[in-house]
PDB file of C-alpha atoms in Angstrom:
ATOM      1  CA  MET A  20      26.663   6.466 -48.596  1.00  0.00           C
ATOM      2  CA  TYR A  21      29.038   3.625 -47.692  1.00  0.00           C
ATOM      3  CA  THR A  22      31.469   5.097 -50.213  1.00  0.00           C
ATOM      4  CA  TYR A  23      30.717   8.779 -49.731  1.00  0.00           C
ATOM      5  CA  ILE A  24      31.242   9.044 -45.973  1.00  0.00           C
ATOM      6  CA  PRO A  25      34.676   7.322 -45.764  1.00  0.00           C
ATOM      7  CA  LEU A  26      35.831   9.305 -48.791  1.00  0.00           C
ATOM      8  CA  ILE A  27      34.856  12.631 -47.248  1.00  0.00           C
ATOM      9  CA  MET A  28      36.501  11.554 -44.000  1.00  0.00           C
ATOM     10  CA  LEU A  29      39.746  10.720 -45.799  1.00  0.00           C
ATOM     11  CA  LEU A  30      39.845  13.988 -47.746  1.00  0.00           C
ATOM     12  CA  ALA A  31      39.086  15.968 -44.574  1.00  0.00           C
ATOM     13  CA  PHE A  32      41.817  14.067 -42.747  1.00  0.00           C
ATOM     14  CA  ALA A  33      44.343  14.873 -45.479  1.00  0.00           C
ATOM     15  CA  MET A  34      43.400  18.561 -45.469  1.00  0.00           C
ATOM     16  CA  LEU A  35      43.705  18.771 -41.677  1.00  0.00           C
ATOM     17  CA  ILE A  36      47.126  17.129 -41.761  1.00  0.00           C
ATOM     18  CA  LYS A  37      48.221  19.581 -44.466  1.00  0.00           C
ATOM     19  CA  ALA A  38      47.003  22.463 -42.290  1.00  0.00           C
ATOM     20  CA  GLY A  39      49.213  21.282 -39.423  1.00  0.00           C
ATOM     21  CA  LYS A  40      46.398  19.802 -37.321  1.00  0.00           C
ATOM     22  CA  ARG A  41      46.429  16.477 -35.477  1.00  0.00           C
ATOM     23  CA  PRO A  42      43.010  14.856 -36.069  1.00  0.00           C
ATOM     24  CA  TYR A  43      43.627  11.730 -33.980  1.00  0.00           C
ATOM     25  CA  GLY A  44      39.936  10.898 -33.608  1.00  0.00           C
ATOM     26  CA  LEU A  45      39.272  11.088 -37.329  1.00  0.00           C
ATOM     27  CA  GLY A  46      42.399   9.062 -38.002  1.00  0.00           C
ATOM     28  CA  ALA A  47      41.297   6.395 -35.544  1.00  0.00           C
ATOM     29  CA  ALA A  48      37.879   6.196 -37.217  1.00  0.00           C
ATOM     30  CA  LEU A  49      39.513   5.782 -40.637  1.00  0.00           C
ATOM     31  CA  LEU A  50      41.825   3.109 -39.261  1.00  0.00           C
ATOM     32  CA  GLY A  51      38.804   1.306 -37.848  1.00  0.00           C
ATOM     33  CA  LEU A  52      37.060   1.352 -41.226  1.00  0.00           C
ATOM     34  CA  ALA A  53      40.229   0.111 -42.915  1.00  0.00           C
ATOM     35  CA  VAL A  54      40.759  -2.905 -40.650  1.00  0.00           C
ATOM     36  CA  LEU A  55      37.094  -3.790 -40.043  1.00  0.00           C
ATOM     37  CA  PRO A  56      36.839  -6.290 -42.951  1.00  0.00           C
ATOM     38  CA  SER A  57      39.896  -8.227 -41.793  1.00  0.00           C
ATOM     39  CA  VAL A  58      38.698  -8.129 -38.186  1.00  0.00           C
ATOM     40  CA  LEU A  59      35.336  -9.643 -39.120  1.00  0.00           C
ATOM     41  CA  THR A  60      37.041 -12.220 -41.330  1.00  0.00           C
ATOM     42  CA  THR A  61      39.254 -13.224 -38.419  1.00  0.00           C
ATOM     43  CA  VAL A  62      36.228 -13.495 -36.116  1.00  0.00           C
ATOM     44  CA  THR A  63      34.541 -15.787 -38.652  1.00  0.00           C
ATOM     45  CA  GLU A  64      37.648 -17.948 -38.999  1.00  0.00           C
ATOM     46  CA  VAL A  65      38.145 -18.250 -35.242  1.00  0.00           C
ATOM     47  CA  THR A  66      34.532 -18.737 -34.143  1.00  0.00           C
ATOM     48  CA  GLY A  67      33.087 -20.374 -37.246  1.00  0.00           C
ATOM     49  CA  ARG A  68      30.183 -17.933 -37.211  1.00  0.00           C
ATOM     50  CA  GLU A  69      29.314 -15.845 -40.236  1.00  0.00           C
ATOM     51  CA  THR A  70      29.557 -12.089 -39.767  1.00  0.00           C
ATOM     52  CA  ALA A  71      27.794  -9.338 -41.652  1.00  0.00           C
ATOM     53  CA  PRO A  72      29.528  -8.132 -44.831  1.00  0.00           C
ATOM     54  CA  VAL A  73      31.250  -4.748 -44.714  1.00  0.00           C
ATOM     55  CA  ALA A  74      30.253  -2.219 -47.346  1.00  0.00           C
ATOM     56  CA  TRP A  75      32.124   0.762 -45.897  1.00  0.00           C
ATOM     57  CA  GLY A  76      34.974   1.844 -48.143  1.00  0.00           C
ATOM     58  CA  PHE A  77      35.731   3.119 -51.624  1.00  0.00           C
ATOM     59  CA  GLY A  78      37.632   2.128 -54.721  1.00  0.00           C
ATOM     60  CA  THR A  79      40.281   3.989 -56.666  1.00  0.00           C
ATOM     61  CA  TYR A  80      37.678   5.382 -59.051  1.00  0.00           C
ATOM     62  CA  SER A  81      35.809   7.068 -56.159  1.00  0.00           C
ATOM     63  CA  LEU A  82      38.902   8.932 -55.020  1.00  0.00           C
ATOM     64  CA  VAL A  83      39.776   9.908 -58.580  1.00  0.00           C
ATOM     65  CA  TYR A  84      36.230  11.192 -59.179  1.00  0.00           C
ATOM     66  CA  ALA A  85      36.288  13.263 -55.974  1.00  0.00           C
ATOM     67  CA  VAL A  86      39.713  14.833 -56.529  1.00  0.00           C
ATOM     68  CA  GLY A  87      39.227  15.188 -60.272  1.00  0.00           C
ATOM     69  CA  GLY A  88      35.833  16.834 -59.787  1.00  0.00           C
ATOM     70  CA  ALA A  89      37.306  19.326 -57.330  1.00  0.00           C
ATOM     71  CA  LEU A  90      40.056  20.091 -59.850  1.00  0.00           C
ATOM     72  CA  LEU A  91      37.533  20.728 -62.624  1.00  0.00           C
ATOM     73  CA  PHE A  92      35.487  23.038 -60.400  1.00  0.00           C
ATOM     74  CA  ALA A  93      38.662  24.929 -59.481  1.00  0.00           C
ATOM     75  CA  LEU A  94      39.622  25.649 -63.085  1.00  0.00           C
ATOM     76  CA  PRO A  95      39.836  29.393 -63.752  1.00  0.00           C
ATOM     77  CA  ALA A  96      37.217  31.031 -65.919  1.00  0.00           C
ATOM     78  CA  GLY A  97      38.148  30.701 -69.556  1.00  0.00           C
ATOM     79  CA  ALA A  98      40.223  27.558 -69.049  1.00  0.00           C
ATOM     80  CA  VAL A  99      37.711  25.694 -71.205  1.00  0.00           C
ATOM     81  CA  SER A 100      37.021  28.158 -73.981  1.00  0.00           C
ATOM     82  CA  ARG A 101      35.422  25.736 -76.419  1.00  0.00           C
ATOM     83  CA  ARG A 102      32.288  24.088 -75.085  1.00  0.00           C
ATOM     84  CA  ARG A 103      30.780  22.930 -78.351  1.00  0.00           C
ATOM     85  CA  PRO A 104      32.560  19.534 -78.223  1.00  0.00           C
ATOM     86  CA  LEU A 105      31.113  19.012 -74.737  1.00  0.00           C
ATOM     87  CA  TYR A 106      27.565  19.580 -75.988  1.00  0.00           C
ATOM     88  CA  LEU A 107      28.212  16.908 -78.606  1.00  0.00           C
ATOM     89  CA  LEU A 108      29.975  14.454 -76.308  1.00  0.00           C
ATOM     90  CA  LEU A 109      27.451  14.602 -73.456  1.00  0.00           C
ATOM     91  CA  PRO A 110      24.475  13.112 -75.370  1.00  0.00           C
ATOM     92  CA  LEU A 111      26.803  10.476 -76.839  1.00  0.00           C
ATOM     93  CA  THR A 112      27.882   9.361 -73.366  1.00  0.00           C
ATOM     94  CA  MET A 113      24.238   9.333 -72.240  1.00  0.00           C
ATOM     95  CA  ALA A 114      23.275   7.187 -75.226  1.00  0.00           C
ATOM     96  CA  GLY A 115      26.218   4.902 -74.501  1.00  0.00           C
ATOM     97  CA  ALA A 116      25.126   4.519 -70.875  1.00  0.00           C
ATOM     98  CA  LEU A 117      21.562   3.736 -71.959  1.00  0.00           C
ATOM     99  CA  TRP A 118      22.832   1.143 -74.444  1.00  0.00           C
ATOM    100  CA  TYR A 119      25.072  -0.503 -71.849  1.00  0.00           C
ATOM    101  CA  ASN A 120      22.366  -0.578 -69.172  1.00  0.00           C
ATOM    102  CA  THR A 121      19.750  -2.073 -71.482  1.00  0.00           C
ATOM    103  CA  ARG A 122      21.868  -4.334 -73.702  1.00  0.00           C
ATOM    104  CA  ILE A 123      24.963  -5.361 -71.744  1.00  0.00           C
ATOM    105  CA  HIS A 124      24.548  -5.219 -67.982  1.00  0.00           C
ATOM    106  CA  TYR A 125      22.367  -3.427 -65.433  1.00  0.00           C
ATOM    107  CA  VAL A 126      23.408  -1.675 -63.208  1.00  0.00           C
ATOM    108  CA  MET A 127      26.295  -0.031 -65.020  1.00  0.00           C
ATOM    109  CA  PRO A 128      29.492   0.256 -62.928  1.00  0.00           C
ATOM    110  CA  ASN A 129      30.213   3.759 -61.645  1.00  0.00           C
ATOM    111  CA  ALA A 130      33.811   3.329 -62.819  1.00  0.00           C
ATOM    112  CA  HIS A 131      32.748   2.810 -66.444  1.00  0.00           C
ATOM    113  CA  LEU A 132      34.269   5.029 -69.127  1.00  0.00           C
ATOM    114  CA  PHE A 133      30.837   6.313 -70.179  1.00  0.00           C
ATOM    115  CA  VAL A 134      30.130   7.486 -66.618  1.00  0.00           C
ATOM    116  CA  ALA A 135      33.530   9.140 -66.292  1.00  0.00           C
ATOM    117  CA  ALA A 136      33.191  10.986 -69.611  1.00  0.00           C
ATOM    118  CA  MET A 137      29.637  12.042 -68.803  1.00  0.00           C
ATOM    119  CA  SER A 138      30.719  13.366 -65.405  1.00  0.00           C
ATOM    120  CA  VAL A 139      33.520  15.426 -66.941  1.00  0.00           C
ATOM    121  CA  CYS A 140      31.114  16.929 -69.495  1.00  0.00           C
ATOM    122  CA  VAL A 141      28.521  17.832 -66.868  1.00  0.00           C
ATOM    123  CA  LEU A 142      31.045  19.358 -64.459  1.00  0.00           C
ATOM    124  CA  LEU A 143      32.703  21.468 -67.145  1.00  0.00           C
ATOM    125  CA  LEU A 144      29.332  22.675 -68.453  1.00  0.00           C
ATOM    126  CA  ILE A 145      27.805  23.632 -65.105  1.00  0.00           C
ATOM    127  CA  SER A 146      30.920  24.953 -63.387  1.00  0.00           C
ATOM    128  CA  ARG A 147      30.810  28.229 -65.315  1.00  0.00           C
ATOM    129  CA  ILE A 148      27.071  28.878 -65.114  1.00  0.00           C
ATOM    130  CA  ARG A 149      26.411  32.242 -63.495  1.00  0.00           C
ATOM    131  CA  VAL A 150      23.483  32.025 -61.084  1.00  0.00           C
ATOM    132  CA  PRO A 151      21.523  35.275 -60.634  1.00  0.00           C
ATOM    133  CA  GLU A 152      21.933  36.733 -57.171  1.00  0.00           C
ATOM    134  CA  LYS A 153      18.223  36.502 -56.339  1.00  0.00           C
ATOM    135  CA  ARG A 154      18.146  32.766 -57.134  1.00  0.00           C
ATOM    136  CA  ARG A 155      21.194  31.815 -55.071  1.00  0.00           C
ATOM    137  CA  PRO A 156      19.365  31.375 -51.726  1.00  0.00           C
ATOM    138  CA  LEU A 157      16.963  28.889 -53.333  1.00  0.00           C
ATOM    139  CA  LEU A 158      19.838  27.053 -55.013  1.00  0.00           C
ATOM    140  CA  LEU A 159      21.751  26.871 -51.719  1.00  0.00           C
ATOM    141  CA  LYS A 160      18.673  25.507 -49.962  1.00  0.00           C
ATOM    142  CA  LEU A 161      18.235  22.806 -52.611  1.00  0.00           C
ATOM    143  CA  ALA A 162      21.942  21.982 -52.449  1.00  0.00           C
ATOM    144  CA  ASP A 163      21.685  21.532 -48.676  1.00  0.00           C
ATOM    145  CA  ALA A 164      18.727  19.208 -49.214  1.00  0.00           C
ATOM    146  CA  ALA A 165      20.369  17.210 -52.014  1.00  0.00           C
ATOM    147  CA  LEU A 166      22.039  14.627 -49.780  1.00  0.00           C
ATOM    148  CA  GLY A 167      18.811  13.953 -47.912  1.00  0.00           C
ATOM    149  CA  ALA A 168      16.927  13.678 -51.198  1.00  0.00           C
ATOM    150  CA  TYR A 169      19.469  11.135 -52.399  1.00  0.00           C
ATOM    151  CA  MET A 170      19.023   9.099 -49.224  1.00  0.00           C
ATOM    152  CA  VAL A 171      15.220   8.857 -49.463  1.00  0.00           C
ATOM    153  CA  HIS A 172      14.659   8.680 -53.211  1.00  0.00           C
ATOM    154  CA  VAL A 173      15.000   4.888 -53.218  1.00  0.00           C
ATOM    155  CA  LEU A 174      11.933   4.623 -50.982  1.00  0.00           C
ATOM    156  CA  PHE A 175       9.827   6.476 -53.521  1.00  0.00           C
ATOM    157  CA  LEU A 176      11.297   4.452 -56.366  1.00  0.00           C
ATOM    158  CA  GLU A 177      10.230   1.235 -54.662  1.00  0.00           C
ATOM    159  CA  GLU A 178       6.696   2.477 -54.067  1.00  0.00           C
ATOM    160  CA  LEU A 179       6.074   4.166 -57.428  1.00  0.00           C
ATOM    161  CA  VAL A 180       8.191   2.416 -60.038  1.00  0.00           C
ATOM    162  CA  THR A 181       7.567  -1.225 -59.132  1.00  0.00           C
ATOM    163  CA  PRO A 182       3.773  -1.163 -59.599  1.00  0.00           C
ATOM    164  CA  LEU A 183       3.869   1.041 -62.718  1.00  0.00           C
ATOM    165  CA  VAL A 184       6.805  -0.212 -64.792  1.00  0.00           C
ATOM    166  CA  SER A 185       6.369  -3.277 -66.977  1.00  0.00           C
ATOM    167  CA  PRO A 186       8.374  -4.796 -69.846  1.00  0.00           C
ATOM    168  CA  ASP A 187       5.163  -4.804 -71.896  1.00  0.00           C
ATOM    169  CA  LEU A 188       5.040  -0.996 -72.134  1.00  0.00           C
ATOM    170  CA  SER A 189       5.483   0.538 -75.572  1.00  0.00           C
ATOM    171  CA  GLY A 190       8.396   2.855 -76.299  1.00  0.00           C
ATOM    172  CA  PRO A 191       6.415   6.137 -76.195  1.00  0.00           C
ATOM    173  CA  VAL A 192       4.567   5.138 -73.031  1.00  0.00           C
ATOM    174  CA  ALA A 193       7.789   4.046 -71.345  1.00  0.00           C
ATOM    175  CA  GLY A 194       9.465   7.337 -72.292  1.00  0.00           C
ATOM    176  CA  ALA A 195       6.596   9.435 -70.969  1.00  0.00           C
ATOM    177  CA  LEU A 196       6.399   7.347 -67.804  1.00  0.00           C
ATOM    178  CA  LEU A 197      10.146   7.746 -67.258  1.00  0.00           C
ATOM    179  CA  ALA A 198       9.957  11.532 -67.536  1.00  0.00           C
ATOM    180  CA  GLY A 199       6.979  11.671 -65.207  1.00  0.00           C
ATOM    181  CA  LEU A 200       8.508   9.362 -62.617  1.00  0.00           C
ATOM    182  CA  VAL A 201      11.789  11.294 -62.590  1.00  0.00           C
ATOM    183  CA  ALA A 202       9.912  14.545 -61.932  1.00  0.00           C
ATOM    184  CA  VAL A 203       7.666  13.051 -59.253  1.00  0.00           C
ATOM    185  CA  VAL A 204      10.449  11.186 -57.423  1.00  0.00           C
ATOM    186  CA  MET A 205      12.699  14.267 -57.434  1.00  0.00           C
ATOM    187  CA  ALA A 206       9.886  16.490 -56.139  1.00  0.00           C
ATOM    188  CA  LEU A 207       8.941  14.065 -53.358  1.00  0.00           C
ATOM    189  CA  SER A 208      12.564  13.430 -52.369  1.00  0.00           C
ATOM    190  CA  PHE A 209      13.500  17.101 -52.121  1.00  0.00           C
ATOM    191  CA  ALA A 210      10.230  17.927 -50.358  1.00  0.00           C
ATOM    192  CA  THR A 211      10.941  15.238 -47.752  1.00  0.00           C
ATOM    193  CA  SER A 212      14.497  16.444 -47.236  1.00  0.00           C
ATOM    194  CA  LEU A 213      13.440  20.090 -46.952  1.00  0.00           C
ATOM    195  CA  LEU A 214      10.710  19.172 -44.473  1.00  0.00           C
ATOM    196  CA  TRP A 215      13.231  17.170 -42.429  1.00  0.00           C
ATOM    197  CA  GLY A 216      15.418  20.264 -42.211  1.00  0.00           C
ATOM    198  CA  LYS A 217      12.462  22.519 -41.488  1.00  0.00           C
ATOM    199  CA  LEU A 218      11.612  20.360 -38.480  1.00  0.00           C
ATOM    200  CA  ASN A 219      15.237  20.667 -37.262  1.00  0.00           C
ATOM    201  CA  LEU A 220      15.782  16.928 -37.464  1.00  0.00           C
ATOM    202  CA  ARG A 221      19.098  17.014 -39.335  1.00  0.00           C
ATOM    203  CA  LYS A 222      20.999  16.606 -36.069  1.00  0.00           C
ATOM    204  CA  LEU A 223      19.158  13.323 -35.568  1.00  0.00           C
ATOM    205  CA  LEU A 224      19.791  11.957 -39.064  1.00  0.00           C
ATOM    206  CA  GLY A 225      21.368  13.958 -41.873  1.00  0.00           C
TER     207      GLY A 225
END
């Protein structure tokens, strides 16, 4: 969220400027986020008191992912006529990510090549899926709840994964447990987010 919100603000600011608007408030908020780290550093240097670290902001890879993803979604139908290589590349990138996370370093950086390649494969594969008209309302409702589900899923991970996962588990048991936990955490997260919206609490938080 510390990356997502400033990034959306910046892209919105750029679009408003392009449209001839003058979003002074949004610009001031972005300027505040930009100078906040140096302000807190100066306060620490002057007063000698430690200040809280600032996590708000994004790296180059975040901006590239956002703009690049929008570009891929905007490709005209038929621009990617051959999908077979994508079906082959996607599991390879997933295997590479699993290998890196378990053998090299956990958690894998979002800017890693495996993540970038996997993201491109997924976006190109799903961007041309035709959703039946009768299923679109449900899909839109789940899409609206996705951000809230993302925000609360960590709570369920802490409560469910920590007591159940152990390095002593066998491969088959670990695989089955992983599949089950993914399903349960997703169901609980989306249910919580949908309930939050049903109670009209999104104006309060999300």
